[in-house]
Amino acid sequence: MKLTNLMTSAAVALGLATAALAEDPTKVGFVYVGPVGDGGWTYEHDQGRKAVVAEFGDKVETVYVENVAEGPDAERVITQMALQGADLIFTTSFGYMDPTNNVAAKFPKVKFEHATGYKRNTDNVSTYSARFYEGRAVQGTIAGHMTESNIIGYIGSYPIPEVVRGINSAYIHAKKVNPDVEFKIVWAFTWFDPAKEADAAKVLIEQGADVILQHTDSTAPQAAAQAAGNVITFGQASDMAEYGPKPRVSSIIDDWAPYYIARTKAVMDGTWTSTDTWDGIGAGMVGIGEISDAVPAEVKAEALAIKASLADGSYHAFTGPINKQDGSAWLAAGETADDGTLAGMNFYVEGIDGDIPQ
Amino acid sequence: MIRLEKRPQPSQAWSLATPLVAVLATMIAGGLLFAALGKDPVEAIRPIFWEPLFGEFAFYYRPQLLVKGAPLVLIAIGLSLGFKAGIWNIGAEGQYIMGALFGAGVGLAFYPLEAWYIFPLMVIAGGFGGWLWASIPAYLKTRFGTNEILVSLMLVYVAEQFLASMSLGLMKNPEGFGFPGSRNLQQYDSAHNAELIAGSGMHWGVVAALIAVIFAYVLLNRHMVGYHIRLTGEAPRAARFAGFNPTRLILFCLGTSGMLAGLAGMFEVSGPSGQVSIDFNVGYGFTAIIVAFLGRLHPVGILLAGGLMALTYIGGDIAQSNLHLPSSAIQVFQGMLLFFLLAFDLLTNFRISLGKPEVA
Amino acid sequence: MDLSAINPALLIASLMVAATPLLFAAIGELVVEKSGVLNLGVEGMMIVGAVAGFATAVETGSPLLGFVAAAGAGATLSVLFAILTQYAQANQVASGLSLTLFGLGMSALLGQSYVGVKPPQMQKIDLPVLSDLPVVGPILFGHDPMLYLAIALIAAVWAVIKFSRIGLVLRAVGENHDAAHALGYKVVRIRILAILFGGACAGLGGAYISLIRVPQWTEGMTAGIRWIALALVVFASWKPWRVLLGAYLFGGVTVVQLNLQAAGVAIPVEYLAMSPYLITILVLVILSADKSSAPAALGRNFHAAR
């Protein structure tokens, strides 16, 4: 394994160089799957990077590469960052999982953080993700109260566990406050196509939905709702406050800043260890955007109460009794879902119509 | 007055010199762009052209050029055959996906059996998948006269939906905790398209690309089919009078380009990429169209063009992280490079002369 | 499953909106191809139009000025293509694809500060009585002016190509540039004008996405259109009205499949998602009996001295 040796020695050499020059800034790399100007997923990760710069100033140097395709391109870019002396590398897409672990095996001195994955093959890899479904619980509560047609439209990207979990969480909480509520789900089968998202939102509104939840990142559904009039929406990934106070009545914000700052600090202090983080509202990784005045005060209070109980851990968004779609029991009364089942969730809960495309 | 005069023969000297002139012009224009963005032009351009080849970490980047360039060359060679004959396969991206799905499908079906014959079967399946997908436009064109541009293109989108559906369903890794994407073939020895020499970047796809270049060269210059292709492209009526069968040519050109694209997809999924996932395809099938024309539809030209494209991709990523350049600036830079390469090609076929036109 | 939830009038109205960017881009490309030039840079010109239109509309507060700027920006970018292919004799396919790459990068650079900004809205044409008519109202009278412009453009291109001398010259140049040159027509000049027109139309199509259909600016937001506009011209066999048919068919199937999903029809979603492409192929096969073909000189460069 000539290359591995070469790389290890290169890494060691760089490691030594870093050790020798203690004044050297900590170098943090970020690998992005989209452009930083996508206004959603990658944009929020880059906000996190900027927060790291703001926090540590001259003591850090951050680098990023955007629009990195998953697969060999990602592996090359991650390797490139490691070769060029990065101390800590955040890889921010699920598809970077295997490339991240491959590179980590070759650079034992460099720390790697992979977002939304589950593989930590070596002890210099951590994984982190956010419990966005907690935000969905708050959304579902507001949506259930606010809908008059009792039809809630939901735009999904691809039927992956992350999205399915969000649908279930929103449905459970909407149903709890409004037993007549019905979900109409449209899969866009794309991560990013604003025009298609706009169409999907229009279709849902035309079919009677007066609340639109989206698991895609563009503001297209917001604009469609605004044009339609009496429809409410929630910002996704970023706050989308420009569409408030209506249609956008609240939002789920990906806030990676606290985590990125904490992990960078850990590398600086030498306290970094391999961990699996799955944080929610409590740790500040999931932000709930300002609930606008379009929401009645008592609904707002109820939503905030749920948010508070999720934050302090006194309430879990998946608390039994909950049955699966086919009627079989999943959680008994008072039982809460375990993280393993949640992470790989591939079923709807009872009451949701339709099948998950498999 | 500046005038263009067509050269009786393309200039050999200029055909070699124009790429260099174009690269120089791009460096100047790109330098201005980077300067406008507030970066040191020299510092911005050096990583793109120099770093991957001769920089401190060239030992890593040089093999990556092969990894990045091989699929481009393999697909472009196939496309060039059809393009020469006026047969427009725009859907190599779809054939690439289908090749990967067929190849990976065979590999995954055998899991966890270890046997020597699995990889060869995957190669055959990959080539077959691409061939099959390209045969749809070929069949529709020969049977109904349906335009192959549109059909091959639409089938790209269909293939993308298949890919998503496979990653989420049939080929999903049963040990993947419900996440999309197949098992990683890199961890399945019999199906792994590993590097032939560790650290060299040489995998079977690179070998296949080189063989394809030689094959295409021989075919076009030494074989009746090659003559047939060229004649059809330059003088379709003459080709018909000469008794060539256009149906067979369509089937051959589309089938071959589909097969090569399928092979590229199969080598990618079993090697550098490793798994079937929703975002497996990254546009090689479309970029290869540029590569084919940049290489003037000549096998050796395509080899060089593929290498150059790979260089700008790899160098572009280095420049991004070194200089905090947005990827869009790199895209603009690549666009400029292509423009200059295409524009300066003029000097190969034309002479620029000053003065009044001679009276013919 | 509840098909009664689908309102056909609203469905048709929204498919018209979905199809409009395609109409603009495709009718422009049709004119370019009629003149014998193949410009595969449609997406590049669209996205530059999208960002230029968006930025102008935000800065001036006038969507109309935005559309004007978008047309200008699309045409400006197409000048690059014209120089490459008409003067430098570069290969048209490669030049067009490079133009797309360049346009995508350029638009992202220009649009950096417009991410997350909300553009001014374009007023719909509101005809007091007509817009409120059942069924006919939303389909015919409830749209923004640009949508009508797109349809008018189709009609205009059709009329010009079919009846006017300009159309005759355009077709002559596209069918046989040597003969057209021999007849004294300025082949290069005519083609450049056609390319500029195509660029302007693509720019309008892009701005329609960023200002009306979505409306927002994001990098690479024309992702879904990519090659469809080009495919439509082929689909239409270079006939303007068939562009309209093709765009409405494609837009229609897209909207219908989303409608069927929302209504909970038991067809697997992935097959629904494939349907616009498959149905387009199917219709094309049925239409294949029509043997009218591409302009004979399509994609071939012209050099007067040869």
Tab-separated table of N, CA, C and O in Angstrom, chain C residues 87-144:
chain	number	residue	atom	x	y	z
C	87	TYR	N	-18.131	33.646	-36.870
C	87	TYR	CA	-16.875	34.238	-37.307
C	87	TYR	C	-15.716	33.267	-37.134
C	87	TYR	O	-14.900	33.087	-38.016
C	88	ALA	N	-15.643	32.644	-35.958
C	88	ALA	CA	-14.494	31.765	-35.702
C	88	ALA	C	-14.739	30.359	-36.229
C	88	ALA	O	-13.878	29.502	-36.098
C	89	GLN	N	-15.903	30.120	-36.816
C	89	GLN	CA	-16.187	28.837	-37.448
C	89	GLN	C	-16.064	27.668	-36.475
C	89	GLN	O	-15.672	26.572	-36.853
C	90	ALA	N	-16.369	27.907	-35.210
C	90	ALA	CA	-16.237	26.834	-34.223
C	90	ALA	C	-17.419	25.875	-34.331
C	90	ALA	O	-18.491	26.240	-34.817
C	91	ASN	N	-17.194	24.666	-33.874
C	91	ASN	CA	-18.252	23.657	-33.881
C	91	ASN	C	-19.440	24.111	-33.035
C	91	ASN	O	-19.286	24.573	-31.907
C	92	GLN	N	-20.631	23.975	-33.594
C	92	GLN	CA	-21.805	24.545	-32.932
C	92	GLN	C	-22.225	23.774	-31.682
C	92	GLN	O	-22.628	24.370	-30.680
C	93	VAL	N	-22.140	22.461	-31.755
C	93	VAL	CA	-22.559	21.660	-30.599
C	93	VAL	C	-21.685	21.974	-29.389
C	93	VAL	O	-22.166	22.281	-28.293
C	94	ALA	N	-20.366	21.935	-29.616
C	94	ALA	CA	-19.453	22.183	-28.498
C	94	ALA	C	-19.581	23.619	-28.008
C	94	ALA	O	-19.554	23.878	-26.800
C	95	SER	N	-19.753	24.573	-28.937
C	95	SER	CA	-19.877	25.973	-28.523
C	95	SER	C	-21.121	26.162	-27.663
C	95	SER	O	-21.090	26.869	-26.651
C	96	GLY	N	-22.206	25.531	-28.073
C	96	GLY	CA	-23.446	25.680	-27.322
C	96	GLY	C	-23.332	25.100	-25.922
C	96	GLY	O	-23.744	25.722	-24.939
C	97	LEU	N	-22.743	23.912	-25.829
C	97	LEU	CA	-22.603	23.299	-24.509
C	97	LEU	C	-21.674	24.116	-23.623
C	97	LEU	O	-21.914	24.276	-22.427
C	98	SER	N	-20.621	24.668	-24.231
C	98	SER	CA	-19.719	25.517	-23.442
C	98	SER	C	-20.448	26.757	-22.966
C	98	SER	O	-20.213	27.243	-21.860
C	99	LEU	N	-21.338	27.250	-23.814
C	99	LEU	CA	-22.105	28.442	-23.445
C	99	LEU	C	-22.959	28.162	-22.203
C	99	LEU	O	-23.091	29.009	-21.325
C	100	THR	N	-23.517	26.965	-22.145
C	100	THR	CA	-24.315	26.602	-20.981
C	100	THR	C	-23.461	26.597	-19.717
C	100	THR	O	-23.835	27.160	-18.691
C	101	LEU	N	-22.284	25.993	-19.823
C	101	LEU	CA	-21.372	25.945	-18.673
C	101	LEU	C	-21.023	27.359	-18.221
C	101	LEU	O	-21.096	27.700	-17.041
C	102	PHE	N	-20.674	28.184	-19.203
C	102	PHE	CA	-20.286	29.564	-18.924
C	102	PHE	C	-21.448	30.335	-18.301
C	102	PHE	O	-21.282	31.042	-17.307
C	103	GLY	N	-22.627	30.154	-18.880
C	103	GLY	CA	-23.803	30.872	-18.384
C	103	GLY	C	-24.158	30.478	-16.956
C	103	GLY	O	-24.495	31.322	-16.125
C	104	LEU	N	-24.063	29.178	-16.660
C	104	LEU	CA	-24.373	28.717	-15.302
C	104	LEU	C	-23.428	29.355	-14.298
C	104	LEU	O	-23.842	29.838	-13.234
C	105	GLY	N	-22.147	29.372	-14.657
C	105	GLY	CA	-21.162	29.971	-13.746
C	105	GLY	C	-21.375	31.462	-13.600
C	105	GLY	O	-21.401	32.009	-12.499
C	106	MET	N	-21.564	32.130	-14.736
C	106	MET	CA	-21.716	33.574	-14.730
C	106	MET	C	-22.936	33.992	-13.909
C	106	MET	O	-22.867	34.915	-13.102
C	107	SER	N	-24.048	33.285	-14.107
C	107	SER	CA	-25.270	33.656	-13.401
C	107	SER	C	-25.085	33.503	-11.897
C	107	SER	O	-25.540	34.334	-11.116
C	108	ALA	N	-24.371	32.448	-11.489
C	108	ALA	CA	-24.161	32.233	-10.061
C	108	ALA	C	-23.299	33.342	-9.470
C	108	ALA	O	-23.545	33.818	-8.362
C	109	LEU	N	-22.286	33.772	-10.239
C	109	LEU	CA	-21.437	34.865	-9.759
C	109	LEU	C	-22.253	36.148	-9.607
C	109	LEU	O	-22.149	36.851	-8.602
C	110	LEU	N	-23.072	36.415	-10.620
C	110	LEU	CA	-23.843	37.662	-10.606
C	110	LEU	C	-24.933	37.645	-9.540
C	110	LEU	O	-25.301	38.680	-9.000
C	111	GLY	N	-25.448	36.450	-9.256
C	111	GLY	CA	-26.616	36.373	-8.397
C	111	GLY	C	-26.320	36.225	-6.922
C	111	GLY	O	-27.249	36.127	-6.112
C	112	GLN	N	-25.031	36.208	-6.556
C	112	GLN	CA	-24.665	35.924	-5.165
C	112	GLN	C	-25.457	36.725	-4.139
C	112	GLN	O	-25.875	36.204	-3.121
C	113	SER	N	-25.675	38.003	-4.432
C	113	SER	CA	-26.307	38.841	-3.411
C	113	SER	C	-27.834	38.820	-3.508
C	113	SER	O	-28.505	39.531	-2.784
C	114	TYR	N	-28.378	37.992	-4.416
C	114	TYR	CA	-29.829	37.991	-4.562
C	114	TYR	C	-30.490	36.732	-4.012
C	114	TYR	O	-31.676	36.518	-4.196
C	115	VAL	N	-29.693	35.905	-3.340
C	115	VAL	CA	-30.261	34.695	-2.760
C	115	VAL	C	-31.133	35.077	-1.572
C	115	VAL	O	-30.722	35.868	-0.726
C	116	GLY	N	-32.350	34.540	-1.541
C	116	GLY	CA	-33.225	34.815	-0.398
C	116	GLY	C	-33.945	36.147	-0.484
C	116	GLY	O	-34.567	36.574	0.481
C	117	VAL	N	-33.863	36.797	-1.625
C	117	VAL	CA	-34.582	38.059	-1.801
C	117	VAL	C	-35.905	37.759	-2.491
C	117	VAL	O	-36.000	36.868	-3.318
C	118	LYS	N	-36.932	38.529	-2.128
C	118	LYS	CA	-38.243	38.309	-2.725
C	118	LYS	C	-38.471	39.360	-3.818
C	118	LYS	O	-38.336	40.547	-3.562
C	119	PRO	N	-38.788	38.919	-5.016
C	119	PRO	CA	-38.923	39.884	-6.102
C	119	PRO	C	-40.285	40.564	-6.078
C	119	PRO	O	-41.234	40.049	-5.490
C	120	PRO	N	-40.403	41.737	-6.739
C	120	PRO	CA	-41.724	42.362	-6.868
C	120	PRO	C	-42.614	41.475	-7.722
C	120	PRO	O	-42.144	40.766	-8.606
C	121	GLN	N	-43.908	41.519	-7.427
C	121	GLN	CA	-44.830	40.645	-8.146
C	121	GLN	C	-45.337	41.289	-9.418
C	121	GLN	O	-45.539	42.497	-9.479
C	122	MET	N	-45.546	40.465	-10.415
C	122	MET	CA	-46.144	40.976	-11.640
C	122	MET	C	-47.655	40.859	-11.500
C	122	MET	O	-48.164	39.807	-11.137
C	123	GLN	N	-48.337	41.947	-11.790
C	123	GLN	CA	-49.791	41.922	-11.662
C	123	GLN	C	-50.399	41.038	-12.732
C	123	GLN	O	-49.974	41.034	-13.875
C	124	LYS	N	-51.393	40.272	-12.350
C	124	LYS	CA	-52.129	39.516	-13.354
C	124	LYS	C	-53.066	40.451	-14.074
C	124	LYS	O	-53.509	41.454	-13.523
C	125	ILE	N	-53.355	40.107	-15.309
C	125	ILE	CA	-54.345	40.893	-16.027
C	125	ILE	C	-55.697	40.524	-15.445
C	125	ILE	O	-56.066	39.350	-15.422
C	126	ASP	N	-56.395	41.494	-14.923
C	126	ASP	CA	-57.666	41.179	-14.289
C	126	ASP	C	-58.795	41.816	-15.077
C	126	ASP	O	-58.979	43.032	-15.058
C	127	LEU	N	-59.503	41.016	-15.796
C	127	LEU	CA	-60.635	41.528	-16.553
C	127	LEU	C	-61.877	41.267	-15.723
C	127	LEU	O	-62.218	40.111	-15.493
C	128	PRO	N	-62.525	42.307	-15.259
C	128	PRO	CA	-63.557	42.203	-14.218
C	128	PRO	C	-64.536	41.051	-14.411
C	128	PRO	O	-64.686	40.232	-13.522
C	129	VAL	N	-65.174	40.949	-15.531
C	129	VAL	CA	-66.204	39.923	-15.696
C	129	VAL	C	-65.590	38.621	-16.192
C	129	VAL	O	-65.838	37.543	-15.653
C	130	LEU	N	-64.742	38.750	-17.201
C	130	LEU	CA	-64.223	37.565	-17.881
C	130	LEU	C	-63.448	36.645	-16.949
C	130	LEU	O	-63.606	35.427	-16.977
C	131	SER	N	-62.601	37.238	-16.078
C	131	SER	CA	-61.766	36.407	-15.213
C	131	SER	C	-62.591	35.584	-14.232
C	131	SER	O	-62.124	34.583	-13.707
C	132	ASP	N	-63.816	36.046	-13.967
C	132	ASP	CA	-64.646	35.344	-12.992
C	132	ASP	C	-65.545	34.283	-13.612
C	132	ASP	O	-66.258	33.574	-12.902
C	133	LEU	N	-65.504	34.180	-14.933
C	133	LEU	CA	-66.316	33.152	-15.581
C	133	LEU	C	-65.888	31.776	-15.086
C	133	LEU	O	-64.708	31.540	-14.874
C	134	PRO	N	-66.851	30.880	-14.896
C	134	PRO	CA	-66.455	29.536	-14.501
C	134	PRO	C	-65.693	28.853	-15.648
C	134	PRO	O	-65.982	29.114	-16.810
C	135	VAL	N	-64.776	27.981	-15.307
C	135	VAL	CA	-63.960	27.200	-16.227
C	135	VAL	C	-63.157	28.063	-17.192
C	135	VAL	O	-61.926	28.090	-17.148
C	136	VAL	N	-63.826	28.791	-18.062
C	136	VAL	CA	-63.126	29.589	-19.074
C	136	VAL	C	-62.310	30.696	-18.418
C	136	VAL	O	-61.205	31.006	-18.861
C	137	GLY	N	-62.844	31.261	-17.355
C	137	GLY	CA	-62.186	32.379	-16.691
C	137	GLY	C	-60.748	32.084	-16.317
C	137	GLY	O	-59.823	32.718	-16.820
C	138	PRO	N	-60.525	31.102	-15.438
C	138	PRO	CA	-59.159	30.828	-15.019
C	138	PRO	C	-58.254	30.362	-16.163
C	138	PRO	O	-57.051	30.630	-16.158
C	139	ILE	N	-58.829	29.682	-17.153
C	139	ILE	CA	-57.980	29.173	-18.228
C	139	ILE	C	-57.553	30.294	-19.161
C	139	ILE	O	-56.387	30.439	-19.494
C	140	LEU	N	-58.508	31.123	-19.570
C	140	LEU	CA	-58.204	32.091	-20.619
C	140	LEU	C	-57.860	33.475	-20.096
C	140	LEU	O	-57.112	34.195	-20.722
C	141	PHE	N	-58.418	33.864	-18.954
C	141	PHE	CA	-58.310	35.280	-18.596
C	141	PHE	C	-57.589	35.565	-17.286
C	141	PHE	O	-57.494	36.692	-16.885
C	142	GLY	N	-57.094	34.539	-16.633
C	142	GLY	CA	-56.558	34.790	-15.297
C	142	GLY	C	-55.051	34.849	-15.200
C	142	GLY	O	-54.503	34.616	-14.134
C	143	HIS	N	-54.359	35.117	-16.296
C	143	HIS	CA	-52.905	34.973	-16.258
C	143	HIS	C	-52.158	36.297	-16.275
C	143	HIS	O	-52.727	37.355	-16.449
C	144	ASP	N	-50.840	36.176	-16.137
C	144	ASP	CA	-49.976	37.339	-16.225
C	144	ASP	C	-49.716	37.658	-17.701
C	144	ASP	O	-49.843	36.791	-18.555
